[in-house]
C-alpha positions as a printed Julia matrix, in Angstrom:
315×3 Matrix{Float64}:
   0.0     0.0    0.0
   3.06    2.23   1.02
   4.44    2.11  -2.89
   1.22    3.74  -4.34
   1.24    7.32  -5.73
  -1.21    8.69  -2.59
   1.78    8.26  -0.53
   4.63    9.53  -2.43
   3.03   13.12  -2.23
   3.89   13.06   1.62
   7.02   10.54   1.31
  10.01   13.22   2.4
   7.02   14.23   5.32
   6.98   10.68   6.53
  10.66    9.87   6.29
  10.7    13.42   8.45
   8.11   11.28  10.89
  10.12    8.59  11.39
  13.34   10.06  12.43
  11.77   12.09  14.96
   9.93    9.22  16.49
  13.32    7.26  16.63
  15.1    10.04  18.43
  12.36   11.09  20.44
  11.5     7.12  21.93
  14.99    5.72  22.58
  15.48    4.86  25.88
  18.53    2.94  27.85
  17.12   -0.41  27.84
  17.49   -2.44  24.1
  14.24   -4.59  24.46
  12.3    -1.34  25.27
  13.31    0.32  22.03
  13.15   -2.96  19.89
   9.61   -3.3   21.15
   8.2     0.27  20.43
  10.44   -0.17  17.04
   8.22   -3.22  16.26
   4.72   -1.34  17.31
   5.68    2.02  14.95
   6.85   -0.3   11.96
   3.9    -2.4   12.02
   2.08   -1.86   8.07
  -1.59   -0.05   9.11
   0.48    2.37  11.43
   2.09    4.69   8.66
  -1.64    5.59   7.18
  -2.8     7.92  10.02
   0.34   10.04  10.1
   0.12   10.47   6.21
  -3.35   11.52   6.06
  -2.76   14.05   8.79
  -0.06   15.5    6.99
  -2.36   15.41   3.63
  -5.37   17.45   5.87
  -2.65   19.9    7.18
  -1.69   20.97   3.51
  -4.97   20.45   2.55
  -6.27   22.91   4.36
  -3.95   25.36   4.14
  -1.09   24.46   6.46
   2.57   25.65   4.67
   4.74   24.65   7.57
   6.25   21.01   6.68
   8.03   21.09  10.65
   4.42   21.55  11.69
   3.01   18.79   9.52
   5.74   16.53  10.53
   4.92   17.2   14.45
   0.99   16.72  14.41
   1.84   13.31  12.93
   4.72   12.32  15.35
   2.54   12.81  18.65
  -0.21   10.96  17.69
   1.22    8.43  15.6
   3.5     7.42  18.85
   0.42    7.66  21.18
  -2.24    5.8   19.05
   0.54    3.02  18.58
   1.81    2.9   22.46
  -2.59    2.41  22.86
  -2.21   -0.23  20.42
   0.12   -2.11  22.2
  -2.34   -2.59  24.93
  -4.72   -4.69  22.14
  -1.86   -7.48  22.85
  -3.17   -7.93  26.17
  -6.57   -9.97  26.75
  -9.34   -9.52  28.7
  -7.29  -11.7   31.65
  -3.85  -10.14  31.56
  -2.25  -12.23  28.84
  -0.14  -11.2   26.5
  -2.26  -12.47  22.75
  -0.06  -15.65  21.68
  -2.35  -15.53  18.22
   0.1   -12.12  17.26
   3.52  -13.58  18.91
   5.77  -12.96  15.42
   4.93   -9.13  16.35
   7.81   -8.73  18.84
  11.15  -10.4   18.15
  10.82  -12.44  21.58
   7.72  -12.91  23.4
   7.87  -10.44  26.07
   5.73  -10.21  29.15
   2.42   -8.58  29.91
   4.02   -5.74  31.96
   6.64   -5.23  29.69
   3.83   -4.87  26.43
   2.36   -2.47  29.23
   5.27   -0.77  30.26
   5.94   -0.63  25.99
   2.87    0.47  25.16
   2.68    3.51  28.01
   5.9     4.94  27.0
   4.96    5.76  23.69
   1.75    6.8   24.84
   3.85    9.5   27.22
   5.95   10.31  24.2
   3.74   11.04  22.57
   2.33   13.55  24.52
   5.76   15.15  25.09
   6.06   16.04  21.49
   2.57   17.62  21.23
   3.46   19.92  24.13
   6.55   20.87  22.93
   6.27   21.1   19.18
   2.52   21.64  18.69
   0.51   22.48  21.7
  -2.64   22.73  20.02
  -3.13   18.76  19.7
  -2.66   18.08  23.08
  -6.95   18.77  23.72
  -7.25   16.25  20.3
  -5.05   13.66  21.88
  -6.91   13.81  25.31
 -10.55   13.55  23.88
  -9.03   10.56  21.65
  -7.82    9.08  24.75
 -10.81    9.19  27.06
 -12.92    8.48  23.88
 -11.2     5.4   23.2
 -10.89    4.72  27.1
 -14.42    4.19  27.06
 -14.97    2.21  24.06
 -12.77   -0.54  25.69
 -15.09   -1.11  28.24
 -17.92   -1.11  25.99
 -15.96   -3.95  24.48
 -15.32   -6.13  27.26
 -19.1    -5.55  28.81
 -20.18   -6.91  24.77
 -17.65   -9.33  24.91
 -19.42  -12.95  23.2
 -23.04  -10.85  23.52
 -24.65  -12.87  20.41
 -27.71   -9.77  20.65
 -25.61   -6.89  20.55
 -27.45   -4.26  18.02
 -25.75   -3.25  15.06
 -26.27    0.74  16.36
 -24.1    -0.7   19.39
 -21.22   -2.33  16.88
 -20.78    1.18  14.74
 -20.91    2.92  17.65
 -18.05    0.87  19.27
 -16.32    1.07  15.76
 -16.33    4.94  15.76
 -15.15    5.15  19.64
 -12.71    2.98  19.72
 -11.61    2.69  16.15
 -12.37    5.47  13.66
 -11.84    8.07  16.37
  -8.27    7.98  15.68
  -8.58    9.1   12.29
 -11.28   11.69  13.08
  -9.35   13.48  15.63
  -5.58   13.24  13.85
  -7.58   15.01  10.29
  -9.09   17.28  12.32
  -5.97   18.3   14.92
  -4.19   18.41  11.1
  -6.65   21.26  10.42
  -6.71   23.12  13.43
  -2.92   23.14  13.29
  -3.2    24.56   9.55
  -5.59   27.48  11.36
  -8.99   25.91   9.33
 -12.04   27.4   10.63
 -14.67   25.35  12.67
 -16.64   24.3    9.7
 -13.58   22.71   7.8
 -12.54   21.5   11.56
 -15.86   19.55  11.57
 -15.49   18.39   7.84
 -12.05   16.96   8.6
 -13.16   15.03  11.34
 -16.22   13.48   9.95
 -14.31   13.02   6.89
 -11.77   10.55   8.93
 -14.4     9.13  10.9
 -15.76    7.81   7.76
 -12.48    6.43   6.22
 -11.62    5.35   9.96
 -14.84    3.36  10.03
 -14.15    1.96   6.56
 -10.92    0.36   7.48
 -11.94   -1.13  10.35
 -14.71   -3.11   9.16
 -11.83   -4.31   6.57
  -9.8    -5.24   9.03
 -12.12   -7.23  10.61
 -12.81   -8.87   8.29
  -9.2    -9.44   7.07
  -8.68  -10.96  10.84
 -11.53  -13.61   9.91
  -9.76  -14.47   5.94
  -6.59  -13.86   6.31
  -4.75  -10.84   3.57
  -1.65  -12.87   2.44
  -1.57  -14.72   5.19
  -2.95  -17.26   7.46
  -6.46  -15.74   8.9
  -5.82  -14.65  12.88
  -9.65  -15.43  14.01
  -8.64  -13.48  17.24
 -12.17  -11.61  16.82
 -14.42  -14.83  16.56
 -11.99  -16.64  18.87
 -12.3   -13.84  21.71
 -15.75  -12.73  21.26
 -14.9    -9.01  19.83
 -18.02   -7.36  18.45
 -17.44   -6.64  15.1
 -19.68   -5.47  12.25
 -19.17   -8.9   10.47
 -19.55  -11.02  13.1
 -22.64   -9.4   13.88
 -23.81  -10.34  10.46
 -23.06  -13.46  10.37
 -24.81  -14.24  13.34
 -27.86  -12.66  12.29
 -27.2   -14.48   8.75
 -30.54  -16.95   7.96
 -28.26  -19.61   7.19
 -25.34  -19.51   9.1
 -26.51  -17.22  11.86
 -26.74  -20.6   15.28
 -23.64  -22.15  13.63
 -21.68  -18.8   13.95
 -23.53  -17.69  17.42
 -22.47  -21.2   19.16
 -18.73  -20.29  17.6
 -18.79  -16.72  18.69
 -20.08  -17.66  22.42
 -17.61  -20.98  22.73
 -14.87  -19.81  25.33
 -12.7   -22.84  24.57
 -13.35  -22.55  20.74
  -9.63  -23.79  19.0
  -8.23  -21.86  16.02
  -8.8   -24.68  13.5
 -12.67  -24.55  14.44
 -12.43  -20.91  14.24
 -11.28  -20.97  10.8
 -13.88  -23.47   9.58
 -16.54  -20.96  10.67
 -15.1   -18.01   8.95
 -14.58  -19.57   6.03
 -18.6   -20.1    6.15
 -18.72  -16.57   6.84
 -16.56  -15.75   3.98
 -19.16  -17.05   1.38
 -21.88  -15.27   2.76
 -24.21  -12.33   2.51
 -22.67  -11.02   5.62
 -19.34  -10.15   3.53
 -22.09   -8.2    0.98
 -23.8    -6.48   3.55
 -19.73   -5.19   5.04
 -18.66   -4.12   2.05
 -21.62   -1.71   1.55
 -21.29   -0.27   4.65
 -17.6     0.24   3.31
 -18.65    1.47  -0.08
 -21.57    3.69   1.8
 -17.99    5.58   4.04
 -15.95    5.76   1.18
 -18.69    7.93  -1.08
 -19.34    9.76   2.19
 -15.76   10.59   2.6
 -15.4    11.68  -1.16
 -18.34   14.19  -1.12
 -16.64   15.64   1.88
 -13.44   16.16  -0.16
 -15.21   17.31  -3.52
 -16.11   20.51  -1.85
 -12.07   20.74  -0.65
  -9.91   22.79  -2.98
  -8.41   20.79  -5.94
  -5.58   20.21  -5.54
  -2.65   17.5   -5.17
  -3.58   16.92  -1.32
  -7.13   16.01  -2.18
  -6.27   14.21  -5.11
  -3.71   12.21  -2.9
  -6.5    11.51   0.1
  -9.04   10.73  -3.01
  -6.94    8.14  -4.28
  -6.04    6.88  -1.08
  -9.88    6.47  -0.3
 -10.84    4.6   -3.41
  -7.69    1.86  -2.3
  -9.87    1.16   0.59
């Protein structure tokens, strides 16, 4: 994804991005830094920084130390929160993602990991660009709460589908809703364009999600991770495939089996995989990405939109 022609309009930005992060995470303790190396080199993590760059030219921004600096804070906070989605709901470090860290480290020291980029993060906002720093802390107690609307769904066959977008947006799609918008704000955009920024990545936030989710359940390359079916995670397609007239008790008895094995897992996504719940993701998907574009279309043309266009239609 990284090679396409989106990208390369922000390319010296990013490169920009990632030295700061190196110099501004090291610490005196090699695992540490290998960890957090892992976490900020993992593939979906370079999106959110580029499309906050993008919105900061986009809307007027000329600064390219400012760009750079919106994107380091919360591209080292978001991913020290991330680390925390290694951890289960009782204390263990996720064995299903063990080829993400060069040794299989601890729970306190994915913890430990994850809260000093977090920290970091927060350090560069208030030094370099101040004005993030109320963007980073509504993120954070946004997706604070989401995670314990996720672990009070947790294997909840009836959750709503209103409940599953809404856990999507908080815990998900905020990220990209708050780093366009911070982008803006930092480029001194006016409340309207703040607002159309932020709804703008809410809707390409949402978007990847759902295809995420249900890359965990098929695999992308690779073999499929189930860790959504096999821990109960309410997710758009798991919520319809349970509801699915064919499928729907099969996948329910999966999705609420707390000893379910991976190779049972599997056999029920691939079930899921040929049917109409897949149909019904992808226009949700579809539905985000022409909601995001409109947004755009009234956005000057210009190189940034045309990058964030073409980055939306890759989705």
């Amino acid at each position: 994804m990284m090679a396409q022609s989106w990208y390369s309009v922000v390319e010296g930005e990013m490169a920009s991005v990632d030295e700061a992060i190196k110099k501004g995470i090291r610490s005196s303790y090699p695992e540490l830094n290998d960890m957090c190396e892992a976490a900020l080199n993992y593939r979906y993590h370079e999106i959110r920084p580029a499309l906050s760059i993008l919105s900061y030219y986009l809307n007027g921004g000329k600064d390219p130390k400012e760009a750079v600096a919106n994107a380091v804070c919360f591209k080292a906070s978001f991913d020290g929160l991330h680390m925390h989605d290694l951890i289960d709901e009782n204390g263990k470090v996720l064995s299903t993602k063990k080829k993400f860290f060069a040794k299989e480290p601890s729970t306190t020291k994915v913890i430990v990991a994850g809260d000093f980029l977090y920290v970091m993060g927060f350090r560069q906002a208030y030094s370099t660009c101040p004005k993030a720093v109320p963007y980073m802390i509504q993120a954070s107690a946004t997706i604070t709460n989401a995670i314990f609307d996720i672990v009070n769904d947790l294997r909840n066959p009836e959750i709503s589908c209103e409940k599953v977008m809404e856990i999507i947006r908080k815990k998900n799609a905020i990220e990209f809703q708050i780093i366009m918008e911070s982008a803006a704000a930092q480029a001194g955009a006016d409340e309207d364009a703040l607002k159309r920024m932020g709804l703008c990545g809410c809707h390409i936030g949402t978007a990847i999600q759902i295809h995420r989710d249900m890359e965990d359940l098929f695999g992308d390359g690779d073999k499929p991770r189930c860790h959504t079916l096999l821990t109960g995670t309410p997710t758009l397609i798991m919520f319809h495939a349970m509801n699915d007239s064919v499928i729907g008790q099969a996948v329910r008895d999966a999705y609420t089996n707390t000893e379910l094995a991976l190779k049972d897992a599997i056999a029920v996504a691939n079930s899921i995989k040929s049917s109409n719940a897949v149909f019904k993701c992808k226009e949700v998907i579809e539905d985000c990405k022409r909601k995001a574009s409109e947004i755009l279309s009234s956005l000057p043309d210009d190189r940034y939109r045309a990058a964030l266009l073409e980055f939306i239609g890759t989705l």
